């Protein structure tokens, strides 16, 4: 619980929720503990801390365009051996 803010930790203690139960909390449980739009960022931060083993992309990461695939190959030498060629 070191990564959680003081208010979140206090709320969890009042609800008798220890570290052993954190991974079992559903999104609905988290909404019940931290209700309302004012706690949206707190719920999100809590979810990211508890599920830190998963890589959760942010909206900015999802919307960011990927680099063109051809740019990755621009530094490679062309294949002149004929192996793997599509020309039969």
PDB file of C-alpha atoms in Angstrom:
ATOM      1  CA  UNK A   1       0.000   0.000   0.000  1.00  0.00           C
ATOM      2  CA  UNK A   2       3.072   2.216  -0.179  1.00  0.00           C
ATOM      3  CA  UNK A   3       2.118   3.530  -3.620  1.00  0.00           C
ATOM      4  CA  UNK A   4      -1.380   4.628  -2.549  1.00  0.00           C
ATOM      5  CA  UNK A   5      -2.224   8.095  -1.265  1.00  0.00           C
ATOM      6  CA  UNK A   6      -3.137   8.663   2.376  1.00  0.00           C
ATOM      7  CA  UNK A   7      -6.884   9.074   1.793  1.00  0.00           C
ATOM      8  CA  UNK A   8      -7.072   5.809  -0.156  1.00  0.00           C
ATOM      9  CA  UNK A   9      -5.171   3.929   2.553  1.00  0.00           C
ATOM     10  CA  UNK A  10      -7.411   5.405   5.264  1.00  0.00           C
ATOM     11  CA  UNK A  11     -10.564   4.391   3.367  1.00  0.00           C
ATOM     12  CA  UNK A  12      -9.258   0.844   2.943  1.00  0.00           C
ATOM     13  CA  UNK A  13      -8.385   0.592   6.649  1.00  0.00           C
ATOM     14  CA  UNK A  14     -11.849   1.829   7.695  1.00  0.00           C
ATOM     15  CA  UNK A  15     -13.374  -0.822   5.416  1.00  0.00           C
ATOM     16  CA  UNK A  16     -11.080  -3.495   6.955  1.00  0.00           C
ATOM     17  CA  UNK A  17      -9.471  -4.242   3.596  1.00  0.00           C
ATOM     18  CA  UNK A  18      -5.887  -5.437   3.892  1.00  0.00           C
ATOM     19  CA  UNK A  19      -3.269  -5.938   1.213  1.00  0.00           C
ATOM     20  CA  UNK A  20      -4.298  -9.572   0.900  1.00  0.00           C
ATOM     21  CA  UNK A  21      -7.732  -8.520  -0.408  1.00  0.00           C
ATOM     22  CA  UNK A  22      -6.662  -5.784  -2.826  1.00  0.00           C
ATOM     23  CA  UNK A  23      -6.394  -8.081  -5.857  1.00  0.00           C
ATOM     24  CA  UNK A  24      -9.861  -9.502  -5.234  1.00  0.00           C
ATOM     25  CA  UNK A  25     -11.650  -6.139  -5.451  1.00  0.00           C
ATOM     26  CA  UNK A  26     -13.818  -5.682  -8.526  1.00  0.00           C
ATOM     27  CA  UNK A  27     -14.404  -2.394 -10.297  1.00  0.00           C
ATOM     28  CA  UNK A  28     -17.793  -2.187  -8.595  1.00  0.00           C
ATOM     29  CA  UNK A  29     -16.127  -2.681  -5.199  1.00  0.00           C
ATOM     30  CA  UNK A  30     -13.727   0.156  -5.975  1.00  0.00           C
ATOM     31  CA  UNK A  31     -16.622   2.380  -7.083  1.00  0.00           C
ATOM     32  CA  UNK A  32     -18.392   1.634  -3.799  1.00  0.00           C
ATOM     33  CA  UNK A  33     -15.284   2.516  -1.787  1.00  0.00           C
ATOM     34  CA  UNK A  34     -14.520   5.687  -3.777  1.00  0.00           C
ATOM     35  CA  UNK A  35     -17.841   6.896  -5.238  1.00  0.00           C
ATOM     36  CA  UNK A  36     -18.509   9.837  -7.503  1.00  0.00           C
ATOM     37  CA  UNK A  37     -16.767  11.666 -10.310  1.00  0.00           C
ATOM     38  CA  UNK A  38     -14.462  13.471  -7.866  1.00  0.00           C
ATOM     39  CA  UNK A  39     -12.794  10.119  -7.102  1.00  0.00           C
ATOM     40  CA  UNK A  40     -12.344   9.007 -10.710  1.00  0.00           C
ATOM     41  CA  UNK A  41      -8.580   9.609 -10.729  1.00  0.00           C
ATOM     42  CA  UNK A  42      -8.245   7.991  -7.290  1.00  0.00           C
ATOM     43  CA  UNK A  43     -10.062   4.860  -8.544  1.00  0.00           C
ATOM     44  CA  UNK A  44      -7.886   4.767 -11.664  1.00  0.00           C
ATOM     45  CA  UNK A  45      -4.671   5.181  -9.658  1.00  0.00           C
ATOM     46  CA  UNK A  46      -5.807   2.471  -7.253  1.00  0.00           C
ATOM     47  CA  UNK A  47      -6.590   0.107 -10.153  1.00  0.00           C
ATOM     48  CA  UNK A  48      -3.185   0.727 -11.764  1.00  0.00           C
ATOM     49  CA  UNK A  49      -1.321   0.129  -8.491  1.00  0.00           C
ATOM     50  CA  UNK A  50      -3.218  -3.063  -7.675  1.00  0.00           C
ATOM     51  CA  UNK A  51      -2.907  -4.401 -11.221  1.00  0.00           C
ATOM     52  CA  UNK A  52       0.677  -3.226 -11.758  1.00  0.00           C
ATOM     53  CA  UNK A  53       1.723  -6.503 -13.354  1.00  0.00           C
ATOM     54  CA  UNK A  54      -0.489  -5.660 -16.329  1.00  0.00           C
ATOM     55  CA  UNK A  55       0.584  -2.989 -18.787  1.00  0.00           C
ATOM     56  CA  UNK A  56      -2.392  -0.687 -18.992  1.00  0.00           C
ATOM     57  CA  UNK A  57      -2.175   1.757 -21.858  1.00  0.00           C
ATOM     58  CA  UNK A  58      -3.336   5.289 -21.273  1.00  0.00           C
ATOM     59  CA  UNK A  59      -5.687   6.982 -23.697  1.00  0.00           C
ATOM     60  CA  UNK A  60      -2.774   9.061 -24.993  1.00  0.00           C
ATOM     61  CA  UNK A  61      -0.748   5.901 -25.692  1.00  0.00           C
ATOM     62  CA  UNK A  62      -3.696   4.271 -27.452  1.00  0.00           C
ATOM     63  CA  UNK A  63      -4.351   7.310 -29.660  1.00  0.00           C
ATOM     64  CA  UNK A  64      -0.692   7.890 -30.513  1.00  0.00           C
ATOM     65  CA  UNK A  65       0.015   6.768 -34.092  1.00  0.00           C
ATOM     66  CA  UNK A  66       2.522   3.977 -34.545  1.00  0.00           C
ATOM     67  CA  UNK A  67       5.607   4.614 -36.650  1.00  0.00           C
ATOM     68  CA  UNK A  68       5.328   3.420 -40.252  1.00  0.00           C
ATOM     69  CA  UNK A  69       6.574  -0.133 -40.667  1.00  0.00           C
ATOM     70  CA  UNK A  70       8.785   0.756 -43.630  1.00  0.00           C
ATOM     71  CA  UNK A  71      10.873   3.104 -41.476  1.00  0.00           C
ATOM     72  CA  UNK A  72      12.040   0.114 -39.434  1.00  0.00           C
ATOM     73  CA  UNK A  73      13.378  -1.592 -42.555  1.00  0.00           C
ATOM     74  CA  UNK A  74      15.142   1.438 -44.015  1.00  0.00           C
ATOM     75  CA  UNK A  75      18.367   0.575 -42.163  1.00  0.00           C
ATOM     76  CA  UNK A  76      18.380  -3.072 -43.250  1.00  0.00           C
ATOM     77  CA  UNK A  77      20.330  -4.260 -46.253  1.00  0.00           C
ATOM     78  CA  UNK A  78      18.221  -5.572 -49.121  1.00  0.00           C
ATOM     79  CA  UNK A  79      17.895  -9.343 -49.480  1.00  0.00           C
ATOM     80  CA  UNK A  80      19.722 -10.201 -52.713  1.00  0.00           C
ATOM     81  CA  UNK A  81      20.101 -13.936 -52.099  1.00  0.00           C
ATOM     82  CA  UNK A  82      16.688 -14.789 -53.479  1.00  0.00           C
ATOM     83  CA  UNK A  83      15.852 -16.675 -50.283  1.00  0.00           C
ATOM     84  CA  UNK A  84      12.493 -15.629 -48.981  1.00  0.00           C
ATOM     85  CA  UNK A  85      11.732 -13.879 -52.229  1.00  0.00           C
ATOM     86  CA  UNK A  86       8.145 -13.772 -53.405  1.00  0.00           C
ATOM     87  CA  UNK A  87       9.223 -14.272 -57.016  1.00  0.00           C
ATOM     88  CA  UNK A  88       8.813 -17.880 -57.863  1.00  0.00           C
TER      89      UNK A  88
END
